[in-house]
């Protein structure tokens, strides 16, 4: 019997197995771009730090095309010290897709300090500059981000890319975002399990994952919250941009159509645990303001470090590109 739904992830220390380490011997150079991979296994690569983009001026369509073609293979790109502001962040995101997600402002637009409807504030800073309090609904809303997930699977139209940009200083004590390769994880599954998964449809519900992370506060989401984000349904096995099959998974995954809730959760978390073994995972440390990570939600999962009492200000903002 599946007994525990609540998942708690502690902060990941630097240099533990699976943390980011650049593979200089496997560097790839395309035009003026230098791509240094993070994880390399056989013919598969996952994650890379990218150099050679001049963020001080608009990015040409040729460079954007090169980046997208490379991103289809690497799934996660890291750029350091871009110097981008909100306008530059949004402009580059719009070059990657025709439509960006609009922030629903769960807790009122009047409380938003970023001032951009196309950016999501995922930091820990309030409008008045104080840090988010641990007894606030916003604090508990953020706890879900520390569970392994894929952005916006609770939307019926998938998100294609997420771009997360840091502003200001790095968090005292270190701050990480962790990424898992759902393509290679799928390829390593036994064939009988692949056959079982092939045609499964999964219900994704934002309030399910919020309840997992904060069962007391989000055991009963408000009517407004539920109206803003109803469930969505997606195939569990999908095809990534590079042509490989991948698992479309998240802590938002609540139920497999045709199976009981308990059976569904047991299989979902069995697969999430498989995908997040250290051999499929790397951890990106945020080092300075202007650092940006761009990932493909169709072929990866990710999670953040949780908010902690006493942590310093963390100012990160995300744009999300809707799938075609």
mmCIF file of C-alpha atoms in Angstrom:
data_model
loop_
_atom_site.group_PDB
_atom_site.id
_atom_site.type_symbol
_atom_site.label_atom_id
_atom_site.label_comp_id
_atom_site.label_asym_id
_atom_site.label_seq_id
_atom_site.Cartn_x
_atom_site.Cartn_y
_atom_site.Cartn_z
ATOM 1 C CA UNK A 1 0.000 0.000 0.000
ATOM 2 C CA UNK A 2 1.256 3.480 -0.860
ATOM 3 C CA UNK A 3 1.398 5.243 2.496
ATOM 4 C CA UNK A 4 3.243 8.570 2.224
ATOM 5 C CA UNK A 5 2.330 11.339 -0.184
ATOM 6 C CA UNK A 6 4.213 14.238 1.413
ATOM 7 C CA UNK A 7 7.689 14.632 -0.067
ATOM 8 C CA UNK A 8 10.356 16.814 1.556
ATOM 9 C CA UNK A 9 13.652 17.580 -0.160
ATOM 10 C CA UNK A 10 16.526 19.059 1.803
ATOM 11 C CA UNK A 11 19.024 21.495 0.321
ATOM 12 C CA UNK A 12 21.568 19.860 -1.953
ATOM 13 C CA UNK A 13 25.200 20.565 -1.108
ATOM 14 C CA UNK A 14 27.628 21.461 -3.861
ATOM 15 C CA UNK A 15 29.769 18.688 -5.340
ATOM 16 C CA UNK A 16 27.576 15.814 -4.238
ATOM 17 C CA UNK A 17 27.097 13.132 -6.931
ATOM 18 C CA UNK A 18 25.129 14.582 -9.799
ATOM 19 C CA UNK A 19 25.995 18.220 -9.168
ATOM 20 C CA UNK A 20 27.132 20.450 -12.013
ATOM 21 C CA UNK A 21 30.565 19.801 -13.421
ATOM 22 C CA UNK A 22 31.423 21.050 -16.880
ATOM 23 C CA UNK A 23 32.773 18.578 -19.449
ATOM 24 C CA UNK A 24 35.460 20.607 -21.211
ATOM 25 C CA UNK A 25 36.612 17.645 -23.287
ATOM 26 C CA UNK A 26 33.173 17.445 -24.941
ATOM 27 C CA UNK A 27 32.877 21.135 -25.857
ATOM 28 C CA UNK A 28 30.857 21.988 -28.969
ATOM 29 C CA UNK A 29 31.432 25.170 -31.003
ATOM 30 C CA UNK A 30 28.753 26.437 -33.381
ATOM 31 C CA UNK A 31 29.328 29.833 -34.991
ATOM 32 C CA UNK A 32 30.267 32.131 -32.134
ATOM 33 C CA UNK A 33 28.696 29.874 -29.497
ATOM 34 C CA UNK A 34 30.637 27.601 -27.169
ATOM 35 C CA UNK A 35 28.552 24.858 -25.545
ATOM 36 C CA UNK A 36 30.083 22.984 -22.614
ATOM 37 C CA UNK A 37 27.984 19.967 -21.543
ATOM 38 C CA UNK A 38 27.247 18.951 -17.984
ATOM 39 C CA UNK A 39 26.170 15.291 -18.133
ATOM 40 C CA UNK A 40 27.372 12.997 -20.916
ATOM 41 C CA UNK A 41 26.450 9.314 -21.102
ATOM 42 C CA UNK A 42 27.104 7.320 -24.228
ATOM 43 C CA UNK A 43 25.628 9.341 -27.059
ATOM 44 C CA UNK A 44 23.347 11.332 -24.769
ATOM 45 C CA UNK A 45 23.979 14.827 -23.384
ATOM 46 C CA UNK A 46 21.974 16.760 -20.798
ATOM 47 C CA UNK A 47 22.507 20.349 -19.754
ATOM 48 C CA UNK A 48 25.198 22.780 -20.865
ATOM 49 C CA UNK A 49 26.735 26.102 -20.007
ATOM 50 C CA UNK A 50 26.684 28.362 -23.074
ATOM 51 C CA UNK A 51 29.174 31.125 -23.858
ATOM 52 C CA UNK A 52 29.339 33.626 -26.710
ATOM 53 C CA UNK A 53 25.894 35.262 -26.610
ATOM 54 C CA UNK A 54 26.141 39.070 -26.564
ATOM 55 C CA UNK A 55 23.258 39.979 -24.265
ATOM 56 C CA UNK A 56 23.998 43.711 -24.552
ATOM 57 C CA UNK A 57 22.169 43.876 -27.900
ATOM 58 C CA UNK A 58 19.143 42.127 -29.448
ATOM 59 C CA UNK A 59 19.869 38.496 -30.305
ATOM 60 C CA UNK A 60 19.806 37.885 -34.062
ATOM 61 C CA UNK A 61 17.392 35.359 -35.533
ATOM 62 C CA UNK A 62 20.374 33.308 -36.744
ATOM 63 C CA UNK A 63 21.748 32.993 -33.202
ATOM 64 C CA UNK A 64 18.288 32.194 -31.832
ATOM 65 C CA UNK A 65 17.954 29.438 -34.444
ATOM 66 C CA UNK A 66 21.338 27.990 -33.469
ATOM 67 C CA UNK A 67 20.399 28.061 -29.787
ATOM 68 C CA UNK A 68 17.044 26.356 -30.368
ATOM 69 C CA UNK A 69 18.606 23.591 -32.480
ATOM 70 C CA UNK A 70 21.197 22.950 -29.773
ATOM 71 C CA UNK A 71 18.625 23.199 -26.998
ATOM 72 C CA UNK A 72 16.586 20.403 -28.575
ATOM 73 C CA UNK A 73 19.527 18.125 -27.738
ATOM 74 C CA UNK A 74 20.722 19.525 -24.406
ATOM 75 C CA UNK A 75 17.319 20.387 -22.831
ATOM 76 C CA UNK A 76 18.859 22.800 -20.273
ATOM 77 C CA UNK A 77 21.052 25.829 -21.026
ATOM 78 C CA UNK A 78 22.866 27.933 -18.411
ATOM 79 C CA UNK A 79 24.029 31.475 -19.147
ATOM 80 C CA UNK A 80 26.117 33.445 -16.637
ATOM 81 C CA UNK A 81 25.947 37.183 -15.890
ATOM 82 C CA UNK A 82 23.679 38.092 -18.801
ATOM 83 C CA UNK A 83 22.924 41.582 -17.485
ATOM 84 C CA UNK A 84 19.315 41.199 -18.663
ATOM 85 C CA UNK A 85 16.531 43.252 -17.105
ATOM 86 C CA UNK A 86 12.799 42.459 -17.237
ATOM 87 C CA UNK A 87 12.417 43.911 -20.736
ATOM 88 C CA UNK A 88 15.378 41.972 -22.117
ATOM 89 C CA UNK A 89 14.184 38.786 -20.424
ATOM 90 C CA UNK A 90 10.748 39.105 -22.021
ATOM 91 C CA UNK A 91 12.120 40.104 -25.431
ATOM 92 C CA UNK A 92 14.393 37.055 -25.664
ATOM 93 C CA UNK A 93 11.599 34.770 -24.446
ATOM 94 C CA UNK A 94 9.318 36.070 -27.203
ATOM 95 C CA UNK A 95 11.955 35.108 -29.774
ATOM 96 C CA UNK A 96 11.524 31.487 -28.640
ATOM 97 C CA UNK A 97 7.759 31.285 -29.103
ATOM 98 C CA UNK A 98 4.700 33.251 -30.157
ATOM 99 C CA UNK A 99 2.962 33.200 -26.779
ATOM 100 C CA UNK A 100 4.114 33.601 -23.175
ATOM 101 C CA UNK A 101 2.113 32.508 -20.153
ATOM 102 C CA UNK A 102 0.359 35.323 -18.305
ATOM 103 C CA UNK A 103 0.786 35.487 -14.537
ATOM 104 C CA UNK A 104 -2.575 34.771 -12.805
ATOM 105 C CA UNK A 105 -1.451 36.781 -9.731
ATOM 106 C CA UNK A 106 -2.898 34.326 -7.222
ATOM 107 C CA UNK A 107 -2.497 36.789 -4.367
ATOM 108 C CA UNK A 108 -3.467 39.983 -6.174
ATOM 109 C CA UNK A 109 -1.673 42.036 -8.785
ATOM 110 C CA UNK A 110 -1.530 44.856 -6.252
ATOM 111 C CA UNK A 111 0.922 42.682 -4.275
ATOM 112 C CA UNK A 112 3.221 42.024 -7.245
ATOM 113 C CA UNK A 113 6.565 43.828 -7.026
ATOM 114 C CA UNK A 114 7.868 42.852 -10.496
ATOM 115 C CA UNK A 115 5.250 44.786 -12.456
ATOM 116 C CA UNK A 116 5.209 42.508 -15.506
ATOM 117 C CA UNK A 117 2.288 40.222 -16.310
ATOM 118 C CA UNK A 118 4.570 38.013 -18.463
ATOM 119 C CA UNK A 119 6.952 37.285 -15.572
ATOM 120 C CA UNK A 120 6.377 35.098 -12.522
ATOM 121 C CA UNK A 121 8.004 36.234 -9.280
ATOM 122 C CA UNK A 122 9.425 33.074 -7.699
ATOM 123 C CA UNK A 123 11.646 34.863 -5.226
ATOM 124 C CA UNK A 124 11.121 35.311 -1.498
ATOM 125 C CA UNK A 125 10.713 39.098 -1.382
ATOM 126 C CA UNK A 126 7.497 40.961 -0.580
ATOM 127 C CA UNK A 127 6.297 44.212 -2.145
ATOM 128 C CA UNK A 128 7.741 46.238 0.746
ATOM 129 C CA UNK A 129 11.161 44.579 0.408
ATOM 130 C CA UNK A 130 10.781 42.309 3.430
ATOM 131 C CA UNK A 131 11.229 38.551 3.147
ATOM 132 C CA UNK A 132 8.226 36.262 2.761
ATOM 133 C CA UNK A 133 7.033 35.077 6.173
ATOM 134 C CA UNK A 134 6.925 31.361 6.933
ATOM 135 C CA UNK A 135 3.310 31.616 8.136
ATOM 136 C CA UNK A 136 2.065 33.184 4.879
ATOM 137 C CA UNK A 137 0.071 31.452 2.160
ATOM 138 C CA UNK A 138 2.682 32.571 -0.381
ATOM 139 C CA UNK A 139 5.452 30.763 1.551
ATOM 140 C CA UNK A 140 3.448 27.544 1.527
ATOM 141 C CA UNK A 141 2.529 28.037 -2.141
ATOM 142 C CA UNK A 142 6.268 28.069 -2.937
ATOM 143 C CA UNK A 143 6.977 24.761 -1.178
ATOM 144 C CA UNK A 144 5.674 22.848 -4.186
ATOM 145 C CA UNK A 145 8.637 24.191 -6.182
ATOM 146 C CA UNK A 146 10.947 21.989 -4.102
ATOM 147 C CA UNK A 147 9.148 18.874 -5.411
ATOM 148 C CA UNK A 148 10.238 17.413 -8.741
ATOM 149 C CA UNK A 149 7.972 18.859 -11.400
ATOM 150 C CA UNK A 150 7.528 20.131 -14.926
ATOM 151 C CA UNK A 151 6.146 23.646 -15.282
ATOM 152 C CA UNK A 152 2.476 24.082 -16.126
ATOM 153 C CA UNK A 153 1.497 20.457 -16.694
ATOM 154 C CA UNK A 154 -1.782 21.537 -15.055
ATOM 155 C CA UNK A 155 -2.493 23.557 -18.244
ATOM 156 C CA UNK A 156 -4.095 21.717 -21.136
ATOM 157 C CA UNK A 157 -1.670 23.421 -23.521
ATOM 158 C CA UNK A 158 1.846 22.488 -22.456
ATOM 159 C CA UNK A 159 4.584 24.965 -21.734
ATOM 160 C CA UNK A 160 7.555 24.585 -24.035
ATOM 161 C CA UNK A 161 10.336 26.523 -22.325
ATOM 162 C CA UNK A 162 10.928 28.198 -18.982
ATOM 163 C CA UNK A 163 13.562 30.915 -18.541
ATOM 164 C CA UNK A 164 14.545 31.749 -14.969
ATOM 165 C CA UNK A 165 16.633 34.888 -14.394
ATOM 166 C CA UNK A 166 18.372 35.966 -11.192
ATOM 167 C CA UNK A 167 18.453 39.579 -10.043
ATOM 168 C CA UNK A 168 20.760 40.860 -7.324
ATOM 169 C CA UNK A 169 23.169 38.886 -5.171
ATOM 170 C CA UNK A 170 23.316 35.121 -4.750
ATOM 171 C CA UNK A 171 21.539 33.684 -1.721
ATOM 172 C CA UNK A 172 23.727 33.316 1.362
ATOM 173 C CA UNK A 173 24.684 29.669 1.824
ATOM 174 C CA UNK A 174 24.199 28.761 -1.820
ATOM 175 C CA UNK A 175 21.137 28.217 -3.943
ATOM 176 C CA UNK A 176 20.527 25.495 -6.514
ATOM 177 C CA UNK A 177 18.045 24.439 -9.145
ATOM 178 C CA UNK A 178 18.126 20.729 -9.939
ATOM 179 C CA UNK A 179 17.338 19.124 -13.311
ATOM 180 C CA UNK A 180 16.492 15.546 -14.323
ATOM 181 C CA UNK A 181 16.748 14.042 -17.822
ATOM 182 C CA UNK A 182 13.414 12.330 -18.504
ATOM 183 C CA UNK A 183 14.543 11.130 -21.951
ATOM 184 C CA UNK A 184 17.465 8.999 -20.800
ATOM 185 C CA UNK A 185 15.457 7.868 -17.777
ATOM 186 C CA UNK A 186 12.712 6.607 -20.089
ATOM 187 C CA UNK A 187 15.186 4.835 -22.372
ATOM 188 C CA UNK A 188 16.557 2.869 -19.404
ATOM 189 C CA UNK A 189 13.161 1.464 -18.384
ATOM 190 C CA UNK A 190 12.520 -2.249 -19.037
ATOM 191 C CA UNK A 191 10.504 -2.918 -22.174
ATOM 192 C CA UNK A 192 7.541 -4.432 -20.335
ATOM 193 C CA UNK A 193 7.146 -1.248 -18.286
ATOM 194 C CA UNK A 194 7.454 0.901 -21.420
ATOM 195 C CA UNK A 195 4.648 -1.140 -22.955
ATOM 196 C CA UNK A 196 2.493 -0.612 -19.843
ATOM 197 C CA UNK A 197 3.055 3.159 -19.899
ATOM 198 C CA UNK A 198 2.653 3.771 -23.625
ATOM 199 C CA UNK A 199 -1.026 4.782 -23.761
ATOM 200 C CA UNK A 200 -1.608 6.068 -20.227
ATOM 201 C CA UNK A 201 -3.308 9.439 -19.695
ATOM 202 C CA UNK A 202 -2.548 11.385 -16.504
ATOM 203 C CA UNK A 203 -4.597 14.038 -14.710
ATOM 204 C CA UNK A 204 -2.410 16.950 -13.546
ATOM 205 C CA UNK A 205 -3.668 19.235 -10.773
ATOM 206 C CA UNK A 206 -1.750 22.185 -9.303
ATOM 207 C CA UNK A 207 -3.607 21.886 -6.005
ATOM 208 C CA UNK A 208 -2.626 18.232 -5.670
ATOM 209 C CA UNK A 209 1.079 19.137 -5.658
ATOM 210 C CA UNK A 210 0.470 22.076 -3.335
ATOM 211 C CA UNK A 211 -1.239 19.674 -0.940
ATOM 212 C CA UNK A 212 1.695 17.246 -1.136
ATOM 213 C CA UNK A 213 4.127 20.007 -0.199
ATOM 214 C CA UNK A 214 1.938 21.766 2.377
ATOM 215 C CA UNK A 215 -0.941 19.485 3.407
ATOM 216 C CA UNK A 216 -2.277 21.668 6.215
ATOM 217 C CA UNK A 217 -2.451 24.961 4.313
ATOM 218 C CA UNK A 218 -3.350 23.507 0.906
ATOM 219 C CA UNK A 219 -5.524 20.631 2.050
ATOM 220 C CA UNK A 220 -8.416 22.854 0.984
ATOM 221 C CA UNK A 221 -7.574 25.353 -1.771
ATOM 222 C CA UNK A 222 -9.884 28.348 -2.014
ATOM 223 C CA UNK A 223 -12.647 28.519 -4.620
ATOM 224 C CA UNK A 224 -10.723 31.289 -6.399
ATOM 225 C CA UNK A 225 -7.571 29.186 -6.536
ATOM 226 C CA UNK A 226 -9.433 26.182 -7.938
ATOM 227 C CA UNK A 227 -11.181 28.336 -10.547
ATOM 228 C CA UNK A 228 -7.871 29.821 -11.702
ATOM 229 C CA UNK A 229 -6.241 26.425 -12.196
ATOM 230 C CA UNK A 230 -8.526 23.454 -13.016
ATOM 231 C CA UNK A 231 -6.937 20.052 -13.854
ATOM 232 C CA UNK A 232 -5.482 19.103 -17.244
ATOM 233 C CA UNK A 233 -4.844 15.751 -18.964
ATOM 234 C CA UNK A 234 -1.712 14.601 -20.809
ATOM 235 C CA UNK A 235 -0.144 11.468 -22.221
ATOM 236 C CA UNK A 236 2.481 10.059 -19.876
ATOM 237 C CA UNK A 237 4.825 9.003 -22.700
ATOM 238 C CA UNK A 238 5.564 11.734 -25.226
ATOM 239 C CA UNK A 239 8.125 12.469 -27.929
ATOM 240 C CA UNK A 240 10.873 14.999 -27.202
ATOM 241 C CA UNK A 241 12.076 17.518 -29.823
ATOM 242 C CA UNK A 242 15.126 15.347 -30.553
ATOM 243 C CA UNK A 243 12.823 12.445 -31.494
ATOM 244 C CA UNK A 244 13.393 10.350 -28.388
ATOM 245 C CA UNK A 245 10.547 9.245 -26.160
ATOM 246 C CA UNK A 246 10.304 10.895 -22.772
ATOM 247 C CA UNK A 247 8.203 10.824 -19.612
ATOM 248 C CA UNK A 248 5.935 13.827 -19.036
ATOM 249 C CA UNK A 249 5.889 13.845 -15.256
ATOM 250 C CA UNK A 250 5.454 16.215 -12.332
ATOM 251 C CA UNK A 251 4.431 16.315 -8.701
ATOM 252 C CA UNK A 252 1.242 17.811 -10.180
ATOM 253 C CA UNK A 253 0.412 14.334 -11.581
ATOM 254 C CA UNK A 254 -2.563 13.203 -9.512
ATOM 255 C CA UNK A 255 -4.274 10.274 -11.168
ATOM 256 C CA UNK A 256 -3.877 7.890 -14.095
ATOM 257 C CA UNK A 257 -7.132 7.549 -15.978
ATOM 258 C CA UNK A 258 -8.630 4.109 -15.327
ATOM 259 C CA UNK A 259 -6.672 3.494 -12.105
ATOM 260 C CA UNK A 260 -7.392 4.229 -8.476
ATOM 261 C CA UNK A 261 -5.771 7.203 -6.771
ATOM 262 C CA UNK A 262 -3.517 4.938 -4.688
ATOM 263 C CA UNK A 263 -2.407 2.849 -7.678
ATOM 264 C CA UNK A 264 -1.821 6.018 -9.680
ATOM 265 C CA UNK A 265 0.332 7.665 -7.030
ATOM 266 C CA UNK A 266 2.388 4.533 -6.500
ATOM 267 C CA UNK A 267 3.294 4.329 -10.205
ATOM 268 C CA UNK A 268 3.780 8.092 -10.610
ATOM 269 C CA UNK A 269 6.240 8.313 -7.712
ATOM 270 C CA UNK A 270 7.981 5.118 -8.761
ATOM 271 C CA UNK A 271 8.672 6.819 -12.091
ATOM 272 C CA UNK A 272 9.657 10.157 -10.534
ATOM 273 C CA UNK A 273 12.068 8.366 -8.206
ATOM 274 C CA UNK A 274 13.520 6.516 -11.192
ATOM 275 C CA UNK A 275 13.982 9.724 -13.217
ATOM 276 C CA UNK A 276 15.661 11.565 -10.350
ATOM 277 C CA UNK A 277 18.477 9.129 -9.649
ATOM 278 C CA UNK A 278 21.799 10.978 -9.510
ATOM 279 C CA UNK A 279 22.926 9.557 -12.871
ATOM 280 C CA UNK A 280 20.137 11.536 -14.571
ATOM 281 C CA UNK A 281 20.418 14.717 -12.469
ATOM 282 C CA UNK A 282 22.625 17.778 -12.170
ATOM 283 C CA UNK A 283 22.376 20.758 -9.814
ATOM 284 C CA UNK A 284 22.954 24.303 -11.044
ATOM 285 C CA UNK A 285 24.253 26.771 -8.469
ATOM 286 C CA UNK A 286 23.137 30.385 -8.793
ATOM 287 C CA UNK A 287 26.329 32.413 -8.527
ATOM 288 C CA UNK A 288 25.397 36.018 -9.312
ATOM 289 C CA UNK A 289 22.736 38.374 -10.571
ATOM 290 C CA UNK A 290 22.140 37.981 -14.300
ATOM 291 C CA UNK A 291 22.557 34.202 -14.255
ATOM 292 C CA UNK A 292 19.824 32.609 -16.356
ATOM 293 C CA UNK A 293 18.743 29.031 -16.989
ATOM 294 C CA UNK A 294 16.547 28.053 -19.946
ATOM 295 C CA UNK A 295 15.032 24.575 -19.928
ATOM 296 C CA UNK A 296 12.681 22.523 -22.070
ATOM 297 C CA UNK A 297 9.680 21.325 -20.062
ATOM 298 C CA UNK A 298 8.924 18.646 -22.645
ATOM 299 C CA UNK A 299 12.042 16.632 -21.837
ATOM 300 C CA UNK A 300 13.082 17.377 -18.264
ATOM 301 C CA UNK A 301 11.939 17.814 -14.686
ATOM 302 C CA UNK A 302 13.334 20.272 -12.173
ATOM 303 C CA UNK A 303 13.019 21.458 -8.601
ATOM 304 C CA UNK A 304 14.356 24.325 -6.500
ATOM 305 C CA UNK A 305 15.771 24.426 -3.023
ATOM 306 C CA UNK A 306 12.989 25.172 -0.535
ATOM 307 C CA UNK A 307 12.636 28.467 1.264
ATOM 308 C CA UNK A 308 14.300 28.311 4.662
ATOM 309 C CA UNK A 309 13.976 30.457 7.770
ATOM 310 C CA UNK A 310 16.858 32.914 7.858
ATOM 311 C CA UNK A 311 17.834 32.645 4.186
ATOM 312 C CA UNK A 312 18.787 35.890 2.469
ATOM 313 C CA UNK A 313 16.814 37.561 -0.308
ATOM 314 C CA UNK A 314 16.291 35.434 -3.429
ATOM 315 C CA UNK A 315 15.118 37.453 -6.417
ATOM 316 C CA UNK A 316 14.395 35.197 -9.394
ATOM 317 C CA UNK A 317 11.823 35.737 -12.122
ATOM 318 C CA UNK A 318 10.507 33.280 -14.695
ATOM 319 C CA UNK A 319 9.029 33.592 -18.137
ATOM 320 C CA UNK A 320 7.237 30.615 -19.658
ATOM 321 C CA UNK A 321 6.885 30.007 -23.397
ATOM 322 C CA UNK A 322 3.691 28.194 -24.401
ATOM 323 C CA UNK A 323 4.085 25.155 -26.664
ATOM 324 C CA UNK A 324 3.256 25.483 -30.361
#
